[in-house]
Coordinates of N, CA and C in Angstrom, one line a residue:
X1 N -36.3 -34.3 29.6 CA -35.9 -33.9 27.9 C -37.1 -34.0 27.2
X2 N -38.6 -34.7 27.1 CA -39.0 -34.5 26.8 C -39.1 -33.2 26.5
X3 N -39.6 -32.3 27.5 CA -40.0 -31.0 28.3 C -38.7 -30.4 26.1
X4 N -37.5 -30.8 26.2 CA -36.0 -30.5 25.9 C -36.9 -29.9 23.9
X5 N -37.8 -31.5 24.0 CA -37.5 -31.6 22.8 C -39.2 -31.3 21.8
X6 N -40.2 -30.8 22.9 CA -41.4 -30.3 22.3 C -41.0 -28.1 22.4
X7 N -39.8 -28.2 22.8 CA -39.3 -26.6 22.8 C -38.2 -26.9 21.4
X8 N -38.5 -27.6 21.5 CA -37.4 -27.7 19.4 C -38.3 -27.8 18.9
X9 N -39.3 -28.0 18.8 CA -40.3 -28.2 17.6 C -40.6 -27.5 18.1
X10 N -41.1 -26.1 18.9 CA -41.9 -25.2 18.7 C -41.5 -24.2 17.6
X11 N -42.6 -23.3 16.8 CA -41.6 -23.0 15.9 C -41.1 -21.5 15.6
X12 N -40.3 -20.5 15.1 CA -39.0 -20.3 15.4 C -39.6 -19.0 15.2
X13 N -40.2 -17.7 15.6 CA -41.5 -16.9 14.9 C -40.6 -15.3 16.2
X14 N -40.6 -14.3 15.1 CA -39.9 -13.1 15.5 C -40.6 -12.2 15.2
X15 N -41.6 -11.8 15.9 CA -42.8 -10.8 16.2 C -43.3 -9.7 15.4
X16 N -42.9 -9.0 15.0 CA -43.2 -7.3 14.4 C -42.8 -6.4 15.6
X17 N -41.8 -5.7 16.3 CA -41.5 -4.6 17.2 C -41.9 -3.5 17.0
X18 N -41.7 -2.3 17.6 CA -42.4 -1.1 17.5 C -40.4 -0.9 17.3
X19 N -39.3 -0.9 18.3 CA -38.2 -0.2 18.2 C -38.0 -0.6 17.0
X20 N -38.3 -1.6 15.7 CA -37.5 -1.6 14.5 C -37.3 -1.1 13.3
X21 N -39.3 0.4 13.6 CA -39.2 1.0 13.1 C -38.2 2.0 12.5
X22 N -37.5 3.1 11.2 CA -36.7 3.2 10.7 C -37.4 4.7 10.7
X23 N -39.0 4.9 10.9 CA -39.1 6.9 10.5 C -39.8 7.2 9.4
X24 N -39.3 5.7 8.4 CA -40.6 5.4 6.8 C -41.5 5.1 6.6
X25 N -43.1 5.4 6.7 CA -44.1 5.0 6.3 C -43.5 3.7 5.8
X26 N -44.6 4.6 5.1 CA -44.0 2.8 3.5 C -43.1 1.7 3.8
X27 N -41.8 1.5 4.4 CA -40.3 1.3 4.0 C -40.6 0.5 5.7
X28 N -41.4 0.8 7.2 CA -41.5 0.4 8.2 C -43.7 -0.1 8.1
X29 N -44.1 -0.6 7.4 CA -45.0 -1.9 7.4 C -45.5 -2.4 5.8
X30 N -43.7 -2.0 5.5 CA -43.1 -3.0 4.2 C -42.4 -3.9 4.8
X31 N -42.3 -4.2 5.7 CA -40.6 -4.6 7.1 C -41.5 -5.5 7.8
X32 N -43.0 -4.8 8.5 CA -44.3 -5.9 9.4 C -44.5 -6.4 8.3
X33 N -44.0 -7.4 7.1 CA -45.1 -6.9 6.1 C -44.4 -8.4 6.2
X34 N -42.8 -8.1 5.5 CA -41.6 -9.5 5.5 C -41.9 -10.4 7.3
X35 N -41.9 -9.3 8.0 CA -42.0 -10.7 9.5 C -43.4 -11.0 9.3
X36 N -44.5 -11.1 9.0 CA -45.7 -11.3 9.0 C -46.1 -12.9 8.1
X37 N -44.8 -12.1 6.7 CA -45.0 -13.6 5.9 C -44.0 -14.5 6.2
X38 N -42.5 -14.3 7.3 CA -42.4 -15.3 7.8 C -42.8 -15.9 9.1
X39 N -43.2 -15.3 9.5 CA -44.9 -16.2 10.6 C -45.1 -16.8 10.0
X40 N -45.2 -16.9 9.3 CA -46.7 -17.7 7.9 C -46.2 -18.8 7.9
X41 N -44.4 -18.8 7.6 CA -44.0 -20.9 7.0 C -44.4 -21.2 7.5
X42 N -45.1 -22.7 7.3 CA -45.2 -24.1 7.5 C -45.2 -24.9 6.8
X43 N -45.5 -25.6 6.9 CA -43.9 -27.0 6.5 C -45.3 -27.3 4.9
X44 N -46.5 -27.5 6.0 CA -47.8 -27.5 4.9 C -48.5 -26.4 3.7
X45 N -47.9 -25.5 3.8 CA -47.9 -24.4 3.2 C -45.8 -23.5 3.0
X46 N -45.4 -23.6 2.7 CA -44.3 -23.8 2.8 C -43.8 -23.0 1.6
X47 N -44.1 -23.8 -0.1 CA -43.8 -23.3 -1.5 C -44.5 -22.1 -2.1
X48 N -46.0 -21.9 -1.3 CA -46.8 -21.3 -1.7 C -45.3 -19.4 -0.6
X49 N -45.7 -19.2 0.9 CA -45.3 -18.8 1.1 C -44.7 -18.6 1.6
X50 N -42.9 -19.4 0.5 CA -41.6 -18.7 0.3 C -42.1 -18.0 -1.5
X51 N -42.8 -18.9 -2.2 CA -43.1 -17.6 -3.1 C -43.1 -16.5 -2.9
X52 N -44.9 -16.5 -2.1 CA -45.2 -15.0 -1.7 C -43.7 -13.9 -0.7
X53 N -43.6 -14.6 -0.2 CA -42.0 -13.5 0.0 C -41.5 -13.7 -0.6
X54 N -40.4 -13.7 -1.9 CA -40.2 -13.5 -2.5 C -40.8 -12.4 -3.7
X55 N -42.0 -12.7 -3.4 CA -42.7 -11.9 -4.2 C -42.4 -10.0 -3.7
X56 N -42.8 -10.6 -2.0 CA -42.6 -9.0 -1.7 C -41.3 -9.0 -1.4
X57 N -41.1 -9.5 -1.5 CA -39.2 -9.0 -0.8 C -38.6 -8.0 -2.6
X58 N -39.3 -8.7 -3.5 CA -39.3 -8.2 -4.8 C -39.3 -6.8 -4.6
X59 N -40.6 -6.3 -4.5 CA -41.7 -5.0 -4.1 C -40.3 -4.2 -2.9
X60 N -40.4 -4.9 -1.9 CA -39.6 -4.4 -1.0 C -38.8 -3.0 -1.4
X61 N -38.1 -4.2 -1.6 CA -36.4 -3.6 -1.5 C -36.4 -3.5 -3.2
X62 N -37.2 -2.9 -4.0 CA -37.2 -2.1 -5.5 C -37.7 -0.8 -4.2
X63 N -38.7 -1.3 -3.3 CA -39.2 0.5 -3.2 C -38.2 1.4 -2.5
X64 N -37.4 1.0 -1.9 CA -36.9 0.8 -1.1 C -36.1 1.5 -1.4
X65 N -35.0 0.8 -2.8 CA -34.3 1.2 -3.2 C -34.1 2.4 -4.3
X66 N -35.6 2.7 -4.4 CA -35.3 3.3 -5.3 C -36.3 5.0 -4.5
X67 N -36.2 4.9 -3.3 CA -36.7 6.1 -2.1 C -34.6 6.9 -2.4
X68 N -33.7 5.8 -2.5 CA -32.8 6.6 -1.3 C -32.1 5.9 -2.6
X69 N -32.4 5.9 -3.6 CA -31.8 6.8 -4.7 C -31.9 8.0 -5.4
X70 N -33.7 8.3 -5.2 CA -34.2 9.3 -4.9 C -34.0 10.6 -4.7
X71 N -33.5 10.0 -3.2 CA -32.7 10.8 -2.4 C -31.7 11.3 -1.5
X72 N -30.8 10.5 -2.9 CA -29.6 10.8 -2.7 C -28.8 10.1 -2.2
X73 N -29.6 9.0 -1.8 CA -28.8 8.2 -0.3 C -27.7 7.8 -0.3
X74 N -25.9 8.5 0.4 CA -25.2 8.8 -0.1 C -24.3 6.9 0.2
X75 N -25.2 6.5 0.9 CA -24.6 4.7 0.9 C -25.6 3.8 0.1
X76 N -25.9 4.0 -0.8 CA -27.1 3.6 -1.9 C -26.1 2.2 -1.9
X77 N -25.1 2.6 -3.1 CA -24.9 1.3 -3.2 C -24.6 0.0 -2.5
X78 N -24.1 0.8 -1.6 CA -23.4 -0.2 -0.6 C -24.5 -0.6 0.4
X79 N -25.8 -0.3 0.6 CA -27.2 -1.0 0.7 C -27.7 -2.5 -0.4
X80 N -27.7 -1.6 -1.8 CA -28.0 -2.5 -2.9 C -26.4 -3.1 -2.7
X81 N -25.6 -3.0 -2.6 CA -24.6 -4.9 -3.0 C -25.3 -5.7 -1.2
X82 N -25.9 -4.9 -0.4 CA -25.9 -6.1 1.1 C -26.8 -6.8 0.7
X83 N -28.6 -6.2 0.0 CA -29.5 -6.6 -0.2 C -29.4 -8.3 -2.0
X84 N -27.5 -8.1 -2.2 CA -27.8 -8.9 -3.9 C -27.6 -10.3 -3.1
X85 N -26.4 -9.3 -1.8 CA -25.8 -10.5 -1.6 C -26.9 -11.2 -0.3
X86 N -27.9 -10.7 0.2 CA -29.0 -11.6 0.6 C -30.0 -12.8 -0.7
X87 N -29.5 -11.2 -0.9 CA -30.4 -12.3 -2.6 C -29.3 -13.5 -2.7
X88 N -28.3 -13.4 -2.8 CA -27.3 -14.5 -3.0 C -27.7 -15.8 -2.3
X89 N -26.9 -15.7 -1.2 CA -27.6 -16.3 -0.2 C -29.1 -17.2 0.0
X90 N -30.2 -16.5 -0.1 CA -31.5 -17.4 0.3 C -31.6 -18.1 -1.5
X91 N -31.1 -17.9 -2.5 CA -30.5 -18.5 -3.8 C -30.1 -19.7 -3.3
X92 N -28.6 -19.8 -2.3 CA -27.9 -21.0 -2.1 C -29.4 -21.8 -1.3
X93 N -29.9 -21.5 -0.1 CA -30.4 -22.1 1.2 C -31.7 -22.1 0.3
X94 N -32.9 -22.1 -0.5 CA -33.6 -23.1 -1.6 C -32.8 -23.4 -2.7
X95 N -32.5 -22.9 -2.8 CA -31.5 -24.4 -4.2 C -30.6 -25.5 -4.0
X96 N -30.7 -25.7 -2.7 CA -29.8 -27.3 -1.9 C -30.6 -28.2 -2.3
X97 N -32.2 -28.3 -3.0 CA -32.2 -29.6 -3.2 C -32.6 -30.7 -2.0
X98 N -32.2 -29.9 -1.1 CA -33.5 -30.2 0.1 C -34.8 -30.7 0.3
X99 N -35.2 -31.0 0.7 CA -37.0 -31.3 1.2 C -36.9 -30.9 2.3
X100 N -38.9 -30.9 1.8 CA -39.4 -29.6 3.0 C -39.6 -30.2 4.4
X101 N -38.9 -30.0 5.6 CA -39.1 -30.7 7.0 C -39.4 -29.8 8.0
X102 N -39.8 -30.0 9.0 CA -40.0 -29.3 10.4 C -38.0 -28.1 10.2
X103 N -37.1 -29.4 10.3 CA -36.6 -28.2 10.7 C -35.9 -28.2 9.5
X104 N -35.4 -27.5 8.4 CA -35.4 -27.4 7.4 C -36.0 -24.9 7.4
X105 N -37.4 -25.8 7.8 CA -38.6 -24.5 7.3 C -38.2 -24.1 9.0
X106 N -37.8 -24.8 10.1 CA -37.1 -23.2 11.0 C -36.1 -23.4 10.8
X107 N -35.0 -23.8 9.9 CA -34.0 -23.2 9.7 C -34.2 -21.4 8.7
X108 N -34.6 -21.6 7.9 CA -35.9 -20.7 6.8 C -35.9 -20.0 8.1
X109 N -36.7 -19.5 9.0 CA -37.9 -19.2 10.1 C -36.3 -18.0 10.4
X110 N -35.5 -18.7 11.6 CA -34.3 -17.7 12.1 C -33.1 -17.1 10.7
X111 N -32.9 -17.8 9.7 CA -32.3 -17.8 8.9 C -32.9 -16.0 8.1
X112 N -33.7 -16.6 8.8 CA -34.6 -15.0 7.6 C -35.0 -14.0 8.5
X113 N -35.7 -13.7 9.6 CA -36.1 -13.2 11.0 C -35.2 -12.9 11.4
X114 N -33.0 -13.2 12.0 CA -31.7 -13.0 12.1 C -30.9 -12.0 11.3
X115 N -31.6 -12.1 9.3 CA -31.0 -11.1 8.5 C -32.2 -9.9 8.5
X116 N -33.2 -10.6 8.7 CA -34.3 -8.8 8.4 C -34.1 -7.9 9.8
X117 N -34.3 -8.8 11.1 CA -33.6 -7.5 12.6 C -32.5 -7.6 12.0
X118 N -31.3 -8.0 12.0 CA -29.9 -7.2 11.7 C -29.8 -6.7 10.5
X119 N -30.8 -6.8 9.7 CA -30.4 -5.4 8.3 C -31.4 -4.5 8.9
X120 N -31.9 -4.0 9.4 CA -33.2 -3.3 9.8 C -32.6 -2.2 10.3
X121 N -32.2 -2.8 12.1 CA -31.9 -1.9 12.4 C -30.0 -2.3 12.9
X122 N -29.7 -1.8 12.0 CA -28.3 -1.0 11.5 C -28.0 -0.9 10.1
X123 N -28.2 -1.3 8.9 CA -28.3 -0.1 7.6 C -30.2 0.9 7.7
X124 N -31.0 -0.2 7.4 CA -32.6 0.6 7.1 C -32.4 1.6 7.9
X125 N -32.7 0.9 9.7 CA -32.0 2.4 10.9 C -31.8 3.8 10.0
X126 N -30.3 3.6 9.6 CA -28.9 4.5 9.5 C -29.9 5.5 8.4
X127 N -29.8 4.3 7.6 CA -31.4 5.0 6.0 C -32.1 6.3 6.4
X128 N -32.4 5.7 8.1 CA -34.2 6.1 8.2 C -33.8 7.4 9.3
X129 N -32.8 7.1 8.7 CA -31.8 8.7 10.4 C -31.9 10.3 9.5
X130 N -30.9 9.6 8.1 CA -30.2 10.1 7.8 C -31.3 11.0 6.3
X131 N -32.5 10.0 6.5 CA -33.9 10.8 5.3 C -35.0 11.7 5.8
X132 N -34.5 11.6 7.3 CA -35.4 12.3 8.2 C -34.7 13.9 8.2
X133 N -33.2 13.8 8.0 CA -33.0 14.8 8.4 C -32.1 16.1 7.6
X134 N -32.8 15.5 6.1 CA -33.6 15.7 4.7 C -33.8 16.4 4.6
X135 N -34.0 17.7 3.9 CA -35.0 19.1 4.1 C -35.7 19.0 4.1
X136 N -36.4 17.8 2.1 CA -37.7 18.7 2.1 C -38.0 17.0 1.3
X137 N -38.1 15.4 1.5 CA -37.9 14.5 2.0 C -39.0 13.6 1.0
X138 N -38.1 13.0 0.1 CA -38.8 12.9 -0.3 C -40.4 11.7 -0.3
X139 N -42.0 11.4 -0.8 CA -42.8 11.4 -0.7 C -43.0 9.4 -0.4
X140 N -43.1 9.2 0.6 CA -41.5 7.8 0.8 C -43.7 5.9 0.3
X141 N -43.8 6.6 -1.3 CA -45.0 6.2 -1.9 C -44.5 5.7 -3.6
X142 N -44.2 4.4 -3.0 CA -43.3 4.1 -4.5 C -43.8 3.1 -5.2
X143 N -43.7 2.5 -6.0 CA -44.6 1.6 -6.9 C -43.5 1.1 -7.5
X144 N -43.4 -0.4 -8.3 CA -42.5 -1.1 -9.0 C -43.0 -1.1 -9.9
X145 N -42.2 -0.3 -11.2 CA -42.9 -0.1 -12.7 C -42.5 -1.9 -12.9
X146 N -42.3 -2.4 -14.0 CA -41.9 -3.4 -14.7 C -40.9 -3.8 -15.0
X147 N -40.1 -3.3 -15.7 CA -38.7 -3.5 -15.5 C -37.6 -2.9 -14.6
X148 N -38.5 -3.0 -13.6 CA -37.6 -2.4 -11.5 C -37.3 -4.1 -11.4
X149 N -36.9 -3.8 -10.6 CA -36.8 -5.5 -8.9 C -35.6 -5.4 -9.0
X150 N -34.4 -5.0 -10.1 CA -32.7 -5.3 -10.0 C -32.6 -6.2 -9.9
X151 N -31.3 -7.5 -8.7 CA -30.7 -9.0 -8.8 C -32.3 -8.9 -8.7
X152 N -33.2 -9.8 -7.5 CA -34.3 -10.8 -7.1 C -35.2 -10.7 -8.6
X153 N -35.6 -9.5 -8.4 CA -36.2 -9.9 -11.1 C -35.0 -11.1 -11.2
X154 N -34.0 -10.7 -11.6 CA -33.3 -11.2 -12.7 C -32.5 -12.5 -12.0
X155 N -32.2 -13.1 -10.8 CA -32.7 -13.8 -9.6 C -33.1 -14.9 -10.4
X156 N -34.3 -14.3 -9.4 CA -35.8 -16.1 -9.5 C -36.8 -14.6 -9.9
X157 N -36.8 -13.9 -11.5 CA -37.8 -13.4 -11.9 C -39.2 -13.7 -11.1
X158 N -40.4 -12.4 -11.6 CA -41.3 -11.9 -11.4 C -42.1 -13.6 -10.5
X159 N -42.4 -14.1 -12.3 CA -43.5 -15.3 -11.4 C -42.3 -16.6 -12.0
X160 N -43.2 -17.5 -10.9 CA -41.6 -18.9 -11.1 C -43.2 -19.9 -11.1
X161 N -42.9 -20.6 -11.7 CA -44.0 -22.2 -11.4 C -43.0 -23.1 -10.4
X162 N -43.9 -23.5 -9.8 CA -43.5 -24.3 -8.4 C -41.9 -25.2 -8.8
X163 N -41.7 -25.7 -7.3 CA -40.1 -26.4 -7.7 C -38.6 -25.7 -8.5
X164 N -38.9 -24.3 -8.9 CA -38.1 -24.0 -10.1 C -36.8 -23.4 -9.2
X165 N -37.2 -22.6 -7.9 CA -36.0 -22.1 -7.3 C -35.4 -23.8 -6.6
X166 N -35.4 -24.7 -6.5 CA -35.1 -25.1 -6.6 C -35.4 -26.7 -5.2
X167 N -36.6 -26.4 -4.9 CA -36.5 -26.5 -3.6 C -37.8 -27.8 -3.8
X168 N -37.7 -29.7 -3.6 CA -38.0 -30.4 -3.1 C -39.4 -30.7 -3.4
X169 N -40.6 -30.7 -3.4 CA -41.8 -30.7 -2.6 C -41.4 -32.0 -1.6
X170 N -42.6 -31.1 -0.8 CA -42.1 -31.6 0.5 C -43.8 -32.7 0.8
X171 N -43.5 -34.1 1.7 CA -44.5 -34.7 1.5 C -45.5 -34.5 1.9

């Protein structure tokens, strides 16, 4: 029985694997960093790590969407909608008003890892294969402008003060 309790308390962590690569260098680097940030989620620094993760998701989605749009990816609008749906799910999770505790941090890790893996291995991989077959791929070195960011910037804003996303401070 004690073993089961210990297993439950062990952090739910998924490490980046080369099998997650989609073949677009910058996108793969950004995906790897997203996994690193999820792994860094701990109760004692959850607010700061969530802030950093949200800022980086804005950067990543902006870069990925710009690359898709610039390269003429035929499923761009569908992919954009997936990013927006994810943003709504994250907003619901963070805005539910629950205080942070170990179980909630674990739930956030599980949700983010599951979404990242499913999205990367299905939708982003589809883009990577399509992109590799283009005659002259657009260089994948993009940086968002102040006006870019789409849904996440509109939803969360570029800079947020502590507690704005509806989470109660942890004790």
